[in-house]
């Protein structure tokens, strides 16, 4: 409460922009509004209520926006926003649509102090770009083991003795653990916060930098034809785990961006973050709305809980 009272010192805030913990809503977590971490979503709205910013943006996992388990919770969030004078909308965006070489869906709850509808679908549709594939994004690093691209994950790759097949070689479960193989010709799969061990995505270095032939696609074809799986350790030497520097680029961080902490901590930081250009696009649209003529112009003030759109542009 003392912390909340300190917010009274701030006036004329343009935007409160943040991402409360998502573990309670994630399909990989407890999926419960009773998870203590889930309550930080309501704490976020308490901050909005106290600061009365011109706008707010709250990011979280798509399941919060779609699952029936959270329907009443969503209604509660929307009602809080409306009661405090915000026109608001929940929207799901995929980073691959906005020049990020990773398929990563995230929910954004956006509110603006206006009585007019926000037309978010139309605004974001205008900003969509052609998909960027994985290889074009990380090729500047080259093969693993160089100064530009040091090896950072030692988790052994082994084949599943009872593989789970899907139509795509890059889905299902060909390998033990939850590390999915990456197709150089498409945006990468979603990078998880659990990277660093056997959940780290897999790269066929020969497919990326060698003769261009995919061992993973060939092996998938073998299994689909009805042949028996290979032995657990029958993995070619050119299959390896995604490096930190590659993960950083796929999450759209600048190549010279510096992280602090252990390797496992850095993988986790990357996997927990919002891709940079996706955050920039959301900030750009929010800024566009609050600068429209139908909103009053007020003196703005920045604080550590508030990230103004200009910081992303």
mmCIF file of C-alpha atoms in Angstrom, residues 21-229:
data_model
loop_
_atom_site.group_PDB
_atom_site.id
_atom_site.type_symbol
_atom_site.label_atom_id
_atom_site.label_comp_id
_atom_site.label_asym_id
_atom_site.label_seq_id
_atom_site.Cartn_x
_atom_site.Cartn_y
_atom_site.Cartn_z
ATOM 1 C CA UNK A 21 3.629 -12.722 -14.783
ATOM 2 C CA UNK A 22 1.963 -15.171 -17.159
ATOM 3 C CA UNK A 23 2.689 -18.542 -15.513
ATOM 4 C CA UNK A 24 -0.770 -18.779 -13.946
ATOM 5 C CA UNK A 25 -2.435 -18.404 -17.350
ATOM 6 C CA UNK A 26 -0.002 -20.351 -19.523
ATOM 7 C CA UNK A 27 -0.966 -23.769 -20.905
ATOM 8 C CA UNK A 28 2.435 -24.868 -19.597
ATOM 9 C CA UNK A 29 1.579 -23.646 -16.086
ATOM 10 C CA UNK A 30 -1.184 -23.973 -13.496
ATOM 11 C CA UNK A 31 -3.834 -22.251 -15.639
ATOM 12 C CA UNK A 32 -5.508 -20.787 -12.564
ATOM 13 C CA UNK A 33 -6.563 -17.281 -11.586
ATOM 14 C CA UNK A 34 -5.897 -18.402 -8.008
ATOM 15 C CA UNK A 35 -2.182 -18.672 -8.719
ATOM 16 C CA UNK A 36 -0.650 -15.810 -6.657
ATOM 17 C CA UNK A 37 1.238 -14.618 -9.735
ATOM 18 C CA UNK A 38 -2.045 -14.181 -11.618
ATOM 19 C CA UNK A 39 -3.112 -11.522 -9.140
ATOM 20 C CA UNK A 40 -0.455 -9.187 -10.505
ATOM 21 C CA UNK A 41 -2.727 -8.634 -13.501
ATOM 22 C CA UNK A 42 -5.209 -7.039 -11.108
ATOM 23 C CA UNK A 43 -2.345 -5.152 -9.460
ATOM 24 C CA UNK A 44 -1.484 -3.767 -12.884
ATOM 25 C CA UNK A 45 -5.040 -2.459 -13.197
ATOM 26 C CA UNK A 46 -4.775 -0.958 -9.686
ATOM 27 C CA UNK A 47 -1.758 1.005 -10.910
ATOM 28 C CA UNK A 48 -3.754 2.171 -13.925
ATOM 29 C CA UNK A 49 -6.611 3.218 -11.655
ATOM 30 C CA UNK A 50 -4.260 5.161 -9.397
ATOM 31 C CA UNK A 51 -2.196 6.884 -12.133
ATOM 32 C CA UNK A 52 -5.063 7.545 -14.565
ATOM 33 C CA UNK A 53 -2.754 7.471 -17.628
ATOM 34 C CA UNK A 54 -4.004 8.468 -21.062
ATOM 35 C CA UNK A 55 -3.456 4.868 -22.117
ATOM 36 C CA UNK A 56 -2.297 1.477 -20.898
ATOM 37 C CA UNK A 57 -0.948 -1.680 -22.516
ATOM 38 C CA UNK A 58 -0.845 -5.002 -20.688
ATOM 39 C CA UNK A 59 0.855 -8.015 -22.320
ATOM 40 C CA UNK A 60 0.276 -11.666 -21.455
ATOM 41 C CA UNK A 61 -0.121 -15.142 -22.981
ATOM 42 C CA UNK A 62 -2.904 -15.808 -25.539
ATOM 43 C CA UNK A 63 -4.679 -18.302 -23.276
ATOM 44 C CA UNK A 64 -5.764 -15.445 -21.005
ATOM 45 C CA UNK A 65 -7.593 -13.988 -23.998
ATOM 46 C CA UNK A 66 -9.153 -17.176 -25.352
ATOM 47 C CA UNK A 67 -9.841 -19.887 -22.780
ATOM 48 C CA UNK A 68 -13.252 -20.195 -21.141
ATOM 49 C CA UNK A 69 -11.491 -20.789 -17.799
ATOM 50 C CA UNK A 70 -10.603 -17.103 -17.787
ATOM 51 C CA UNK A 71 -13.811 -15.659 -19.244
ATOM 52 C CA UNK A 72 -15.001 -14.087 -15.994
ATOM 53 C CA UNK A 73 -11.508 -12.812 -15.272
ATOM 54 C CA UNK A 74 -11.398 -11.110 -18.697
ATOM 55 C CA UNK A 75 -14.779 -9.557 -18.077
ATOM 56 C CA UNK A 76 -13.508 -8.265 -14.746
ATOM 57 C CA UNK A 77 -10.488 -6.633 -16.413
ATOM 58 C CA UNK A 78 -12.618 -5.005 -19.090
ATOM 59 C CA UNK A 79 -15.123 -3.724 -16.544
ATOM 60 C CA UNK A 80 -12.344 -2.186 -14.428
ATOM 61 C CA UNK A 81 -11.034 -0.374 -17.509
ATOM 62 C CA UNK A 82 -14.474 0.884 -18.557
ATOM 63 C CA UNK A 83 -15.325 2.020 -15.031
ATOM 64 C CA UNK A 84 -12.215 4.176 -15.126
ATOM 65 C CA UNK A 85 -13.060 5.821 -18.433
ATOM 66 C CA UNK A 86 -11.133 3.693 -20.918
ATOM 67 C CA UNK A 87 -12.181 2.414 -24.290
ATOM 68 C CA UNK A 88 -10.401 -0.945 -24.407
ATOM 69 C CA UNK A 89 -9.875 -4.122 -26.380
ATOM 70 C CA UNK A 90 -8.044 -7.415 -26.024
ATOM 71 C CA UNK A 91 -6.159 -8.432 -29.151
ATOM 72 C CA UNK A 92 -3.816 -11.315 -30.025
ATOM 73 C CA UNK A 93 -0.835 -10.523 -32.254
ATOM 74 C CA UNK A 94 1.777 -12.833 -33.776
ATOM 75 C CA UNK A 95 5.305 -11.442 -33.942
ATOM 76 C CA UNK A 96 5.940 -13.138 -37.319
ATOM 77 C CA UNK A 97 3.492 -10.685 -38.886
ATOM 78 C CA UNK A 98 5.638 -7.737 -37.816
ATOM 79 C CA UNK A 99 9.114 -8.422 -39.212
ATOM 80 C CA UNK A 100 10.164 -10.788 -36.424
ATOM 81 C CA UNK A 101 11.552 -14.156 -37.558
ATOM 82 C CA UNK A 102 9.658 -16.077 -34.882
ATOM 83 C CA UNK A 103 6.083 -17.287 -34.622
ATOM 84 C CA UNK A 104 5.112 -15.996 -31.193
ATOM 85 C CA UNK A 105 1.542 -15.108 -30.241
ATOM 86 C CA UNK A 106 0.898 -12.679 -27.415
ATOM 87 C CA UNK A 107 -2.174 -11.039 -25.945
ATOM 88 C CA UNK A 108 -2.330 -7.281 -25.526
ATOM 89 C CA UNK A 109 -4.998 -5.548 -23.445
ATOM 90 C CA UNK A 110 -5.023 -1.944 -24.654
ATOM 91 C CA UNK A 111 -7.015 0.907 -23.178
ATOM 92 C CA UNK A 112 -7.215 4.610 -24.058
ATOM 93 C CA UNK A 113 -9.054 7.471 -22.352
ATOM 94 C CA UNK A 114 -11.640 8.024 -25.071
ATOM 95 C CA UNK A 115 -15.254 7.157 -25.770
ATOM 96 C CA UNK A 116 -14.450 6.207 -29.346
ATOM 97 C CA UNK A 117 -13.742 2.623 -30.460
ATOM 98 C CA UNK A 118 -10.052 1.827 -30.924
ATOM 99 C CA UNK A 119 -10.268 -0.109 -34.223
ATOM 100 C CA UNK A 120 -7.186 -2.108 -33.248
ATOM 101 C CA UNK A 121 -7.619 -4.861 -35.838
ATOM 102 C CA UNK A 122 -7.605 -2.311 -38.651
ATOM 103 C CA UNK A 123 -4.670 -0.355 -37.231
ATOM 104 C CA UNK A 124 -2.441 -3.413 -36.776
ATOM 105 C CA UNK A 125 -3.434 -4.930 -40.129
ATOM 106 C CA UNK A 126 -2.004 -1.879 -41.889
ATOM 107 C CA UNK A 127 1.378 -2.480 -40.262
ATOM 108 C CA UNK A 128 1.813 -6.162 -41.142
ATOM 109 C CA UNK A 129 4.906 -7.108 -43.143
ATOM 110 C CA UNK A 130 6.147 -10.091 -45.137
ATOM 111 C CA UNK A 131 7.367 -12.966 -42.968
ATOM 112 C CA UNK A 132 11.100 -13.128 -42.310
ATOM 113 C CA UNK A 133 12.593 -16.618 -42.231
ATOM 114 C CA UNK A 134 14.995 -17.934 -39.612
ATOM 115 C CA UNK A 135 18.026 -18.271 -41.865
ATOM 116 C CA UNK A 136 17.878 -14.699 -43.158
ATOM 117 C CA UNK A 137 17.826 -13.475 -39.566
ATOM 118 C CA UNK A 138 20.673 -15.514 -38.072
ATOM 119 C CA UNK A 139 22.962 -16.089 -41.079
ATOM 120 C CA UNK A 140 25.145 -13.131 -40.033
ATOM 121 C CA UNK A 141 26.333 -15.295 -37.123
ATOM 122 C CA UNK A 142 27.353 -18.308 -39.197
ATOM 123 C CA UNK A 143 28.086 -21.772 -37.858
ATOM 124 C CA UNK A 144 28.296 -22.584 -34.176
ATOM 125 C CA UNK A 145 31.691 -22.405 -32.506
ATOM 126 C CA UNK A 146 32.965 -19.080 -33.823
ATOM 127 C CA UNK A 147 33.544 -15.857 -31.908
ATOM 128 C CA UNK A 148 30.293 -14.486 -33.342
ATOM 129 C CA UNK A 149 28.343 -17.603 -32.441
ATOM 130 C CA UNK A 150 29.846 -19.538 -29.510
ATOM 131 C CA UNK A 151 28.294 -22.777 -28.310
ATOM 132 C CA UNK A 152 26.129 -22.093 -25.252
ATOM 133 C CA UNK A 153 24.016 -25.237 -24.777
ATOM 134 C CA UNK A 154 25.524 -28.653 -24.076
ATOM 135 C CA UNK A 155 22.274 -30.609 -23.846
ATOM 136 C CA UNK A 156 22.627 -33.845 -25.796
ATOM 137 C CA UNK A 157 20.223 -34.499 -28.665
ATOM 138 C CA UNK A 158 18.659 -37.972 -28.738
ATOM 139 C CA UNK A 159 15.950 -39.504 -30.905
ATOM 140 C CA UNK A 160 12.588 -40.510 -29.467
ATOM 141 C CA UNK A 161 12.123 -44.289 -29.479
ATOM 142 C CA UNK A 162 8.384 -43.705 -29.823
ATOM 143 C CA UNK A 163 8.175 -40.563 -31.954
ATOM 144 C CA UNK A 164 4.956 -38.584 -32.217
ATOM 145 C CA UNK A 165 4.414 -37.684 -35.858
ATOM 146 C CA UNK A 166 2.655 -34.658 -37.310
ATOM 147 C CA UNK A 167 2.211 -33.574 -40.902
ATOM 148 C CA UNK A 168 5.188 -31.231 -40.604
ATOM 149 C CA UNK A 169 8.679 -32.545 -39.737
ATOM 150 C CA UNK A 170 9.015 -29.498 -37.511
ATOM 151 C CA UNK A 171 6.060 -30.409 -35.302
ATOM 152 C CA UNK A 172 5.321 -33.547 -33.317
ATOM 153 C CA UNK A 173 8.124 -35.130 -31.310
ATOM 154 C CA UNK A 174 11.005 -36.704 -33.205
ATOM 155 C CA UNK A 175 13.455 -36.038 -30.376
ATOM 156 C CA UNK A 176 13.484 -36.599 -26.633
ATOM 157 C CA UNK A 177 12.780 -33.480 -24.613
ATOM 158 C CA UNK A 178 10.709 -30.558 -25.804
ATOM 159 C CA UNK A 179 13.273 -28.932 -28.084
ATOM 160 C CA UNK A 180 11.657 -28.558 -31.503
ATOM 161 C CA UNK A 181 13.686 -28.447 -34.733
ATOM 162 C CA UNK A 182 13.772 -25.147 -36.628
ATOM 163 C CA UNK A 183 13.102 -24.801 -40.350
ATOM 164 C CA UNK A 184 15.495 -22.232 -41.892
ATOM 165 C CA UNK A 185 12.900 -21.374 -44.550
ATOM 166 C CA UNK A 186 10.196 -20.166 -42.140
ATOM 167 C CA UNK A 187 9.955 -18.106 -38.952
ATOM 168 C CA UNK A 188 11.164 -20.129 -35.988
ATOM 169 C CA UNK A 189 8.920 -21.811 -33.459
ATOM 170 C CA UNK A 190 8.154 -19.931 -30.238
ATOM 171 C CA UNK A 191 11.260 -19.731 -28.070
ATOM 172 C CA UNK A 192 10.409 -20.973 -24.553
ATOM 173 C CA UNK A 193 11.704 -19.559 -21.296
ATOM 174 C CA UNK A 194 12.764 -23.125 -20.447
ATOM 175 C CA UNK A 195 15.622 -23.055 -22.979
ATOM 176 C CA UNK A 196 19.134 -23.956 -21.895
ATOM 177 C CA UNK A 197 18.670 -27.731 -21.604
ATOM 178 C CA UNK A 198 16.776 -30.342 -23.626
ATOM 179 C CA UNK A 199 13.959 -27.865 -24.290
ATOM 180 C CA UNK A 200 16.281 -25.716 -26.411
ATOM 181 C CA UNK A 201 15.285 -25.702 -30.133
ATOM 182 C CA UNK A 202 17.365 -27.776 -32.556
ATOM 183 C CA UNK A 203 19.196 -26.656 -35.698
ATOM 184 C CA UNK A 204 20.346 -28.862 -38.566
ATOM 185 C CA UNK A 205 23.567 -26.987 -39.339
ATOM 186 C CA UNK A 206 23.990 -28.821 -42.643
ATOM 187 C CA UNK A 207 20.527 -27.628 -43.714
ATOM 188 C CA UNK A 208 21.387 -24.054 -42.705
ATOM 189 C CA UNK A 209 25.005 -23.748 -43.854
ATOM 190 C CA UNK A 210 25.916 -26.956 -45.700
ATOM 191 C CA UNK A 211 24.410 -28.569 -48.777
ATOM 192 C CA UNK A 212 20.907 -27.330 -47.903
ATOM 193 C CA UNK A 213 19.483 -30.825 -47.439
ATOM 194 C CA UNK A 214 17.455 -31.471 -44.316
ATOM 195 C CA UNK A 215 18.220 -34.611 -42.318
ATOM 196 C CA UNK A 216 15.138 -33.898 -40.174
ATOM 197 C CA UNK A 217 12.825 -33.836 -43.199
ATOM 198 C CA UNK A 218 14.450 -37.018 -44.547
ATOM 199 C CA UNK A 219 14.041 -38.794 -41.187
ATOM 200 C CA UNK A 220 10.430 -37.643 -40.893
ATOM 201 C CA UNK A 221 9.731 -39.047 -44.369
ATOM 202 C CA UNK A 222 11.269 -42.357 -43.286
ATOM 203 C CA UNK A 223 8.974 -42.586 -40.258
ATOM 204 C CA UNK A 224 5.874 -41.595 -42.217
ATOM 205 C CA UNK A 225 6.623 -44.403 -44.683
ATOM 206 C CA UNK A 226 6.337 -46.887 -41.819
ATOM 207 C CA UNK A 227 9.982 -47.667 -41.170
ATOM 208 C CA UNK A 228 11.213 -48.176 -37.611
ATOM 209 C CA UNK A 229 12.810 -45.281 -35.697
#
